[in-house]
GROMACS .gro file of C-alpha atoms in nm:
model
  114
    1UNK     CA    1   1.019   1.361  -0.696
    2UNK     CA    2   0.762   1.068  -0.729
    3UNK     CA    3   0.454   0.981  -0.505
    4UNK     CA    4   0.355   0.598  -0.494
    5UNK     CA    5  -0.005   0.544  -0.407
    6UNK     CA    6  -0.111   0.167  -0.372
    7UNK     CA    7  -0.461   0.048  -0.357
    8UNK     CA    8  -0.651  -0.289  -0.360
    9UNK     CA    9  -0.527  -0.487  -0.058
   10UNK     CA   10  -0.789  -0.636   0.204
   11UNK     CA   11  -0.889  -0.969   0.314
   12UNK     CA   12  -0.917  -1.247   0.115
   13UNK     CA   13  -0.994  -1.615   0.160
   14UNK     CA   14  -0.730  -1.848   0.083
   15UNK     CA   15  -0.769  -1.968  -0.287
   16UNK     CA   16  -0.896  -1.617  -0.367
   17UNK     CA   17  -0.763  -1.331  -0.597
   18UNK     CA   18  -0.654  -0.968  -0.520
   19UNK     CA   19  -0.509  -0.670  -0.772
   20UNK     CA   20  -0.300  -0.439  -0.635
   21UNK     CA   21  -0.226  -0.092  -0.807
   22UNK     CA   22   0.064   0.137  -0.781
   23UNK     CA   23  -0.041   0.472  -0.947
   24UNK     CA   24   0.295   0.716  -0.994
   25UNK     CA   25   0.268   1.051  -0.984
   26UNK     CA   26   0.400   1.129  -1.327
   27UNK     CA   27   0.539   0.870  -1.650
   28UNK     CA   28   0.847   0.735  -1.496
   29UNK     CA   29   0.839   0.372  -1.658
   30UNK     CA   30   1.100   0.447  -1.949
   31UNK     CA   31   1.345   0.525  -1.728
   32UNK     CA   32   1.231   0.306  -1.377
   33UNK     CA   33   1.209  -0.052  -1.317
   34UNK     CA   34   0.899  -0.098  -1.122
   35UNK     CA   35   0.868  -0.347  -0.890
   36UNK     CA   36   0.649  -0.531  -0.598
   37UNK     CA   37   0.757  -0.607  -0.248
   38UNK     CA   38   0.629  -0.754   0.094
   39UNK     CA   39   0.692  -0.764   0.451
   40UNK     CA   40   0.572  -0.892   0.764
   41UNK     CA   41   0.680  -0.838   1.124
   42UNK     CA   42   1.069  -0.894   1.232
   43UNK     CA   43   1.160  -0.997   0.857
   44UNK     CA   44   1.288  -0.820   0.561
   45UNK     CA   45   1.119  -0.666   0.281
   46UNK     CA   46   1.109  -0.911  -0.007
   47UNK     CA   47   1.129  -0.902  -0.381
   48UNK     CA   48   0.767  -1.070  -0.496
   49UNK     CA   49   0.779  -0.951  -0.892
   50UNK     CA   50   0.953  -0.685  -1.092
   51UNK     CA   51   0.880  -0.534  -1.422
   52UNK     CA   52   1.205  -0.368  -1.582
   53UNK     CA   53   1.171  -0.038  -1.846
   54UNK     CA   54   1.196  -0.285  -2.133
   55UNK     CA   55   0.902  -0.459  -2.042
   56UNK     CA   56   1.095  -0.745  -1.884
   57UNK     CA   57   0.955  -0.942  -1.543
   58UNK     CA   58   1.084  -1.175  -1.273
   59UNK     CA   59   0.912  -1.277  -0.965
   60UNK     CA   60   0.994  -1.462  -0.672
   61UNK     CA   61   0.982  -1.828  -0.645
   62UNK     CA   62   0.737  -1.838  -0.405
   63UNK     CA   63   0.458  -1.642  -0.657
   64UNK     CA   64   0.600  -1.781  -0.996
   65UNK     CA   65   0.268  -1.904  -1.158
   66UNK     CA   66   0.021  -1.734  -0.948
   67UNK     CA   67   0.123  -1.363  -0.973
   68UNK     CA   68   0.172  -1.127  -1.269
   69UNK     CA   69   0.331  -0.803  -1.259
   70UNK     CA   70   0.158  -0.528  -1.555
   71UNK     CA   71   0.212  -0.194  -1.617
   72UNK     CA   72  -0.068   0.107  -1.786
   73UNK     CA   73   0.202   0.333  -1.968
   74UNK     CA   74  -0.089   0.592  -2.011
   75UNK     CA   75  -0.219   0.534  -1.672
   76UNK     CA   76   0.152   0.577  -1.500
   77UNK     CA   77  -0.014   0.275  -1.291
   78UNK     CA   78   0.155  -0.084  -1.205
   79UNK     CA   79  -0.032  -0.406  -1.158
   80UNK     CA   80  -0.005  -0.694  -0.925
   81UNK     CA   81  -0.276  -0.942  -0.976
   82UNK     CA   82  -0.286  -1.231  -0.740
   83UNK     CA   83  -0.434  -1.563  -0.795
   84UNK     CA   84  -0.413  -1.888  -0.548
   85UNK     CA   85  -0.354  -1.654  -0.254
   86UNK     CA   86  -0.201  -1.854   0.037
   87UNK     CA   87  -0.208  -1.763   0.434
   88UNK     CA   88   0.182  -1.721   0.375
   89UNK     CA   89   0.098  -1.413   0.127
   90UNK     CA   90  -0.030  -1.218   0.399
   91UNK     CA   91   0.230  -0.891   0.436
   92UNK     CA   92   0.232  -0.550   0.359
   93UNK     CA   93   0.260  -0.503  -0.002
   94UNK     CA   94   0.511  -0.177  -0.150
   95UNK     CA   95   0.501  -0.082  -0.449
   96UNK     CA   96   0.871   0.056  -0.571
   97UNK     CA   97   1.023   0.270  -0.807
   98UNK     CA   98   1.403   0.183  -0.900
   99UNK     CA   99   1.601   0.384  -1.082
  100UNK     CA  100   1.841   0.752  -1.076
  101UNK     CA  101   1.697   0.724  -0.695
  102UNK     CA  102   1.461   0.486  -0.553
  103UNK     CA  103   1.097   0.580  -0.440
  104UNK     CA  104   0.836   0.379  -0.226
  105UNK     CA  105   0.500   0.390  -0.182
  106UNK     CA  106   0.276   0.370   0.141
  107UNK     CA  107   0.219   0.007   0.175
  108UNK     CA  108  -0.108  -0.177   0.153
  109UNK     CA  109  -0.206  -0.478   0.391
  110UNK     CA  110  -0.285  -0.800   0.201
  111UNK     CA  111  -0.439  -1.066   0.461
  112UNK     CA  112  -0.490  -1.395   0.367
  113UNK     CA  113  -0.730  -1.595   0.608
  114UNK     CA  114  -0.689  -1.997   0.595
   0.00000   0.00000   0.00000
């Protein structure tokens, strides 16, 4: 079993920054892609960035130059810092563990006022 706590979402002016952080309850990162994902109201949750076990990321279209996914292998603790934040960012943010079986986190509310 894993536990997924995020942290770090709030409100933020548009043009403004947040880092989120996914702290796992134990070192899971060898053998887990880790990755970020958003949703609002009546529409699916959505891949925003992904960090594989070899160190590898991808991200979305719609955050490719603004976000970076990072990962504290002594921390157990994932990263998503976000620059240029748009209204359009605003969504729940998860924080997800992928791998042998597939763990989420709580959510965190990122709102992005215009």
């Amino acid at each position: 079993q894993v536990q997924l706590v995020e942290s770090g979402g709030g409100l933020v002016q548009a043009g403004g920054s947040l880092r989120l952080s996914c702290a796992a309850s134990r070192s899971i990162f060898t053998n887990y892609a880790m990755g970020w994902y958003r949703q609002t109201p009546g529409k699916q949750r959505e891949l925003v960035a992904r960090i594989l076990s070899s160190g590898s990321t991808n991200y979305a279209d719609s955050v490719k130059g603004r976000f970076t996914i990072s990962r504290d292998n002594a921390k157990n603790t994932v990263y998503l810092q976000m620059n240029s934040l748009k209204p359009e960012d605003t969504a729940v943010y998860y924080c997800k563990a992928q791998g042998a079986y597939d763990y989420w986190g709580q959510g965190t509310q990122v709102t992005v006022s215009s």
